[in-house]
GROMACS .gro file of N, CA, C and O in nm:
model
  308
    1MET      N    1  -1.912   0.929  -0.254
    1MET     CA    2  -1.860   0.825  -0.342
    1MET      C    3  -1.724   0.781  -0.291
    1MET      O    4  -1.633   0.865  -0.266
    2ILE      N    5  -1.707   0.651  -0.277
    2ILE     CA    6  -1.573   0.596  -0.236
    2ILE      C    7  -1.510   0.536  -0.363
    2ILE      O    8  -1.556   0.468  -0.434
    3LYS      N    9  -1.385   0.590  -0.369
    3LYS     CA   10  -1.302   0.533  -0.484
    3LYS      C   11  -1.199   0.435  -0.434
    3LYS      O   12  -1.123   0.473  -0.337
    4LYS      N   13  -1.189   0.319  -0.484
    4LYS     CA   14  -1.092   0.211  -0.436
    4LYS      C   15  -0.977   0.192  -0.539
    4LYS      O   16  -1.004   0.182  -0.655
    5HIS      N   17  -0.861   0.189  -0.476
    5HIS     CA   18  -0.738   0.161  -0.553
    5HIS      C   19  -0.676   0.037  -0.504
    5HIS      O   20  -0.652   0.015  -0.389
    6GLU      N   21  -0.633  -0.052  -0.592
    6GLU     CA   22  -0.557  -0.173  -0.566
    6GLU      C   23  -0.419  -0.146  -0.584
    6GLU      O   24  -0.369  -0.101  -0.688
    7ILE      N   25  -0.337  -0.158  -0.473
    7ILE     CA   26  -0.202  -0.144  -0.475
    7ILE      C   27  -0.123  -0.264  -0.517
    7ILE      O   28  -0.042  -0.251  -0.609
    8TYR      N   29  -0.159  -0.373  -0.457
    8TYR     CA   30  -0.115  -0.504  -0.517
    8TYR      C   31  -0.205  -0.611  -0.471
    8TYR      O   32  -0.273  -0.593  -0.370
    9LYS      N   33  -0.203  -0.726  -0.539
    9LYS     CA   34  -0.281  -0.833  -0.502
    9LYS      C   35  -0.212  -0.959  -0.549
    9LYS      O   36  -0.199  -0.974  -0.674
   10LYS      N   37  -0.165  -1.046  -0.454
   10LYS     CA   38  -0.102  -1.180  -0.493
   10LYS      C   39  -0.195  -1.281  -0.484
   10LYS      O   40  -0.207  -1.367  -0.567
   11ASP      N   41  -0.286  -1.281  -0.381
   11ASP     CA   42  -0.397  -1.367  -0.381
   11ASP      C   43  -0.491  -1.308  -0.275
   11ASP      O   44  -0.477  -1.195  -0.229
   12LYS      N   45  -0.591  -1.392  -0.222
   12LYS     CA   46  -0.692  -1.335  -0.142
   12LYS      C   47  -0.638  -1.312  -0.002
   12LYS      O   48  -0.693  -1.247   0.084
   13TRP      N   49  -0.517  -1.355   0.038
   13TRP     CA   50  -0.455  -1.330   0.163
   13TRP      C   51  -0.339  -1.238   0.164
   13TRP      O   52  -0.286  -1.197   0.260
   14ASN      N   53  -0.292  -1.182   0.055
   14ASN     CA   54  -0.190  -1.100   0.044
   14ASN      C   55  -0.215  -0.983  -0.057
   14ASN      O   56  -0.193  -1.002  -0.177
   15MET      N   57  -0.278  -0.873  -0.004
   15MET     CA   58  -0.325  -0.761  -0.092
   15MET      C   59  -0.327  -0.642  -0.007
   15MET      O   60  -0.328  -0.639   0.108
   16MET      N   61  -0.330  -0.530  -0.091
   16MET     CA   62  -0.341  -0.399  -0.024
   16MET      C   63  -0.431  -0.313  -0.109
   16MET      O   64  -0.409  -0.308  -0.228
   17THR      N   65  -0.529  -0.245  -0.044
   17THR     CA   66  -0.610  -0.151  -0.120
   17THR      C   67  -0.622  -0.023  -0.042
   17THR      O   68  -0.590  -0.013   0.078
   18ILE      N   69  -0.654   0.092  -0.113
   18ILE     CA   70  -0.683   0.214  -0.053
   18ILE      C   71  -0.807   0.270  -0.106
   18ILE      O   72  -0.830   0.265  -0.229
   19GLU      N   73  -0.888   0.311  -0.008
   19GLU     CA   74  -1.017   0.373  -0.034
   19GLU      C   75  -1.011   0.517  -0.010
   19GLU      O   76  -0.959   0.561   0.095
   20VAL      N   77  -1.050   0.602  -0.107
   20VAL     CA   78  -1.049   0.748  -0.084
   20VAL      C   79  -1.196   0.775  -0.028
   20VAL      O   80  -1.298   0.750  -0.121
   21GLN      N   81  -1.211   0.823   0.092
   21GLN     CA   82  -1.340   0.847   0.150
   21GLN      C   83  -1.339   0.996   0.192
   21GLN      O   84  -1.301   1.026   0.299
   22GLY      N   85  -1.383   1.084   0.101
   22GLY     CA   86  -1.377   1.225   0.122
   22GLY      C   87  -1.237   1.271   0.135
   22GLY      O   88  -1.153   1.250   0.050
   23LYS      N   89  -1.202   1.320   0.250
   23LYS     CA   90  -1.055   1.368   0.268
   23LYS      C   91  -0.978   1.253   0.337
   23LYS      O   92  -0.852   1.291   0.354
   24TYR      N   93  -1.029   1.141   0.358
   24TYR     CA   94  -0.956   1.039   0.425
   24TYR      C   95  -0.898   0.939   0.317
   24TYR      O   96  -0.978   0.908   0.221
   25LEU      N   97  -0.789   0.886   0.348
   25LEU     CA   98  -0.741   0.774   0.266
   25LEU      C   99  -0.728   0.653   0.360
   25LEU      O  100  -0.651   0.651   0.456
   26VAL      N  101  -0.805   0.551   0.340
   26VAL     CA  102  -0.806   0.432   0.420
   26VAL      C  103  -0.738   0.322   0.354
   26VAL      O  104  -0.784   0.265   0.256
   27LEU      N  105  -0.629   0.282   0.412
   27LEU     CA  106  -0.551   0.171   0.355
   27LEU      C  107  -0.586   0.035   0.426
   27LEU      O  108  -0.582   0.043   0.559
   28ARG      N  109  -0.605  -0.071   0.358
   28ARG     CA  110  -0.633  -0.193   0.414
   28ARG      C  111  -0.522  -0.286   0.360
   28ARG      O  112  -0.500  -0.307   0.237
   29GLU      N  113  -0.450  -0.351   0.457
   29GLU     CA  114  -0.345  -0.447   0.411
   29GLU      C  115  -0.395  -0.591   0.471
   29GLU      O  116  -0.407  -0.595   0.593
   30ILE      N  117  -0.406  -0.675   0.385
   30ILE     CA  118  -0.439  -0.817   0.434
   30ILE      C  119  -0.315  -0.908   0.407
   30ILE      O  120  -0.268  -0.911   0.293
   31SER      N  121  -0.266  -0.982   0.508
   31SER     CA  122  -0.163  -1.072   0.483
   31SER      C  123  -0.178  -1.194   0.552
   31SER      O  124  -0.260  -1.201   0.657
   32ASP      N  125  -0.125  -1.303   0.510
   32ASP     CA  126  -0.142  -1.432   0.575
   32ASP      C  127  -0.067  -1.445   0.699
   32ASP      O  128  -0.094  -1.529   0.787
   33GLN      N  129   0.029  -1.347   0.727
   33GLN     CA  130   0.100  -1.349   0.857
   33GLN      C  131   0.029  -1.267   0.964
   33GLN      O  132   0.024  -1.315   1.077
   34TRP      N  133  -0.028  -1.154   0.923
   34TRP     CA  134  -0.073  -1.060   1.037
   34TRP      C  135  -0.228  -1.041   1.036
   34TRP      O  136  -0.285  -0.971   1.107
   35GLY      N  137  -0.301  -1.101   0.928
   35GLY     CA  138  -0.438  -1.074   0.916
   35GLY      C  139  -0.464  -0.944   0.840
   35GLY      O  140  -0.386  -0.905   0.761
   36GLU      N  141  -0.561  -0.872   0.895
   36GLU     CA  142  -0.596  -0.742   0.831
   36GLU      C  143  -0.565  -0.621   0.916
   36GLU      O  144  -0.582  -0.624   1.040
   37GLU      N  145  -0.485  -0.529   0.858
   37GLU     CA  146  -0.452  -0.403   0.923
   37GLU      C  147  -0.506  -0.287   0.844
   37GLU      O  148  -0.504  -0.288   0.727
   38THR      N  149  -0.563  -0.194   0.919
   38THR     CA  150  -0.625  -0.070   0.851
   38THR      C  151  -0.547   0.058   0.911
   38THR      O  152  -0.527   0.067   1.026
   39GLN      N  153  -0.519   0.150   0.816
   39GLN     CA  154  -0.462   0.273   0.858
   39GLN      C  155  -0.534   0.388   0.775
   39GLN      O  156  -0.579   0.361   0.669
   40THR      N  157  -0.551   0.491   0.851
   40THR     CA  158  -0.616   0.607   0.786
   40THR      C  159  -0.516   0.722   0.777
   40THR      O  160  -0.455   0.752   0.883
   41PHE      N  161  -0.522   0.788   0.660
   41PHE     CA  162  -0.430   0.895   0.637
   41PHE      C  163  -0.512   1.021   0.606
   41PHE      O  164  -0.620   1.009   0.537
   42LEU      N  165  -0.471   1.137   0.647
   42LEU     CA  166  -0.545   1.260   0.612
   42LEU      C  167  -0.487   1.330   0.493
   42LEU      O  168  -0.553   1.429   0.440
   43SER      N  169  -0.374   1.283   0.440
   43SER     CA  170  -0.317   1.353   0.319
   43SER      C  171  -0.236   1.254   0.242
   43SER      O  172  -0.191   1.151   0.291
   44ARG      N  173  -0.220   1.281   0.112
   44ARG     CA  174  -0.138   1.198   0.025
   44ARG      C  175   0.011   1.206   0.063
   44ARG      O  176   0.071   1.102   0.065
   45PRO      N  177   0.067   1.314   0.106
   45PRO     CA  178   0.204   1.315   0.151
   45PRO      C  179   0.232   1.225   0.278
   45PRO      O  180   0.326   1.154   0.284
   46ALA      N  181   0.126   1.224   0.368
   46ALA     CA  182   0.139   1.125   0.484
   46ALA      C  183   0.137   0.982   0.434
   46ALA      O  184   0.204   0.899   0.478
   47LEU      N  185   0.053   0.957   0.333
   47LEU     CA  186   0.041   0.819   0.279
   47LEU      C  187   0.184   0.785   0.211
   47LEU      O  188   0.226   0.677   0.230
   48MET      N  189   0.234   0.878   0.139
   48MET     CA  190   0.362   0.848   0.066
   48MET      C  191   0.463   0.824   0.163
   48MET      O  192   0.562   0.749   0.149
   49HIS      N  193   0.471   0.901   0.277
   49HIS     CA  194   0.570   0.894   0.376
   49HIS      C  195   0.566   0.744   0.430
   49HIS      O  196   0.665   0.673   0.447
   50TRP      N  197   0.449   0.705   0.467
   50TRP     CA  198   0.421   0.571   0.523
   50TRP      C  199   0.468   0.463   0.416
   50TRP      O  200   0.532   0.364   0.455
   51ALA      N  201   0.433   0.486   0.283
   51ALA     CA  202   0.465   0.385   0.186
   51ALA      C  203   0.625   0.369   0.171
   51ALA      O  204   0.670   0.263   0.151
   52ASN      N  205   0.690   0.481   0.175
   52ASN     CA  206   0.837   0.470   0.163
   52ASN      C  207   0.900   0.411   0.281
   52ASN      O  208   1.006   0.344   0.267
   53ASN      N  209   0.840   0.416   0.395
   53ASN     CA  210   0.892   0.345   0.512
   53ASN      C  211   0.848   0.195   0.512
   53ASN      O  212   0.925   0.110   0.556
   54ARG      N  213   0.737   0.173   0.462
   54ARG     CA  214   0.685   0.032   0.457
   54ARG      C  215   0.749  -0.049   0.349
   54ARG      O  216   0.771  -0.174   0.364
   55PHE      N  217   0.784   0.021   0.233
   55PHE     CA  218   0.846  -0.052   0.124
   55PHE      C  219   0.989   0.022   0.092
   55PHE      O  220   0.994   0.085  -0.011
   56PRO      N  221   1.079   0.004   0.187
   56PRO     CA  222   1.213   0.070   0.155
   56PRO      C  223   1.280   0.009   0.027
   56PRO      O  224   1.272  -0.111   0.015
   57LYS      N  225   1.322   0.100  -0.050
   57LYS     CA  226   1.390   0.058  -0.178
   57LYS      C  227   1.497  -0.039  -0.154
   57LYS      O  228   1.522  -0.122  -0.236
   58GLU      N  229   1.573  -0.025  -0.042
   58GLU     CA  230   1.687  -0.122  -0.014
   58GLU      C  231   1.645  -0.267  -0.013
   58GLU      O  232   1.722  -0.358  -0.050
   59GLU      N  233   1.520  -0.285   0.035
   59GLU     CA  234   1.473  -0.430   0.043
   59GLU      C  235   1.431  -0.484  -0.101
   59GLU      O  236   1.403  -0.602  -0.111
   60TYR      N  237   1.430  -0.399  -0.199
   60TYR     CA  238   1.398  -0.450  -0.335
   60TYR      C  239   1.520  -0.434  -0.429
   60TYR      O  240   1.491  -0.405  -0.539
   61GLN      N  241   1.634  -0.462  -0.379
   61GLN     CA  242   1.751  -0.456  -0.462
   61GLN      C  243   1.743  -0.540  -0.593
   61GLN      O  244   1.776  -0.481  -0.696
   62ASP      N  245   1.700  -0.660  -0.586
   62ASP     CA  246   1.682  -0.742  -0.701
   62ASP      C  247   1.550  -0.739  -0.766
   62ASP      O  248   1.520  -0.809  -0.860
   63LYS      N  249   1.459  -0.661  -0.711
   63LYS     CA  250   1.321  -0.654  -0.760
   63LYS      C  251   1.275  -0.506  -0.774
   63LYS      O  252   1.162  -0.463  -0.737
   64GLU      N  253   1.370  -0.423  -0.846
   64GLU     CA  254   1.320  -0.287  -0.854
   64GLU      C  255   1.202  -0.256  -0.938
   64GLU      O  256   1.129  -0.159  -0.907
   65ASP      N  257   1.175  -0.349  -1.038
   65ASP     CA  258   1.048  -0.326  -1.118
   65ASP      C  259   0.932  -0.336  -1.018
   65ASP      O  260   0.837  -0.260  -1.031
   66GLU      N  261   0.932  -0.444  -0.929
   66GLU     CA  262   0.821  -0.454  -0.841
   66GLU      C  263   0.810  -0.330  -0.743
   66GLU      O  264   0.696  -0.279  -0.722
   67TRP      N  265   0.916  -0.280  -0.693
   67TRP     CA  266   0.906  -0.159  -0.605
   67TRP      C  267   0.859  -0.046  -0.684
   67TRP      O  268   0.772   0.032  -0.629
   68ARG      N  269   0.899  -0.017  -0.811
   68ARG     CA  270   0.853   0.088  -0.895
   68ARG      C  271   0.697   0.076  -0.912
   68ARG      O  272   0.627   0.173  -0.917
   69GLU      N  273   0.654  -0.043  -0.943
   69GLU     CA  274   0.512  -0.066  -0.963
   69GLU      C  275   0.426  -0.028  -0.840
   69GLU      O  276   0.324   0.037  -0.846
   70ILE      N  277   0.474  -0.063  -0.715
   70ILE     CA  278   0.409  -0.044  -0.591
   70ILE      C  279   0.401   0.107  -0.570
   70ILE      O  280   0.294   0.160  -0.536
   71MET      N  281   0.518   0.177  -0.585
   71MET     CA  282   0.518   0.324  -0.568
   71MET      C  283   0.441   0.395  -0.668
   71MET      O  284   0.366   0.492  -0.633
   72ALA      N  285   0.436   0.344  -0.791
   72ALA     CA  286   0.342   0.404  -0.890
   72ALA      C  287   0.194   0.399  -0.853
   72ALA      O  288   0.121   0.483  -0.881
   73ALA      N  289   0.158   0.279  -0.799
   73ALA     CA  290   0.017   0.259  -0.754
   73ALA      C  291  -0.009   0.355  -0.639
   73ALA      O  292  -0.119   0.411  -0.642
   74PHE      N  293   0.084   0.370  -0.547
   74PHE     CA  294   0.062   0.475  -0.437
   74PHE      C  295   0.043   0.611  -0.493
   74PHE      O  296  -0.039   0.694  -0.449
   75LYS      N  297   0.132   0.651  -0.585
   75LYS     CA  298   0.124   0.786  -0.645
   75LYS      C  299   0.000   0.810  -0.724
   75LYS      O  300  -0.047   0.920  -0.742
   76GLY      N  301  -0.065   0.700  -0.776
   76GLY     CA  302  -0.178   0.711  -0.853
   76GLY      C  303  -0.308   0.736  -0.769
   76GLY      O  304  -0.421   0.754  -0.830
   77VAL      N  305  -0.296   0.723  -0.637
   77VAL     CA  306  -0.417   0.742  -0.548
   77VAL      C  307  -0.454   0.888  -0.550
   77VAL      O  308  -0.375   0.969  -0.538
   0.00000   0.00000   0.00000
C-alpha cells in the first residue's frame, strides 16, 4: 500500500508530495520553473536533512508560519 502525503500545493504547477512505498520515501516536486523532479530517500532522517537544506529557515524570515507548516508536513510523513 502506498501512502501519499501532500507537503504543499499552490496550484497544479507548484506542489510537492511524498509517497511512502515500503521502506522508500519518494518525493515529487512539480514547479513551473523546473518541471517535475523526483527524489528517493531510504530514511526519514535523510528526508529531513534534505528538507532543511531545500527550505532554509533564513529564507523565510518574514514567512516563519509558512516555513513551520512545511516542516510540520515533512515531520508528519
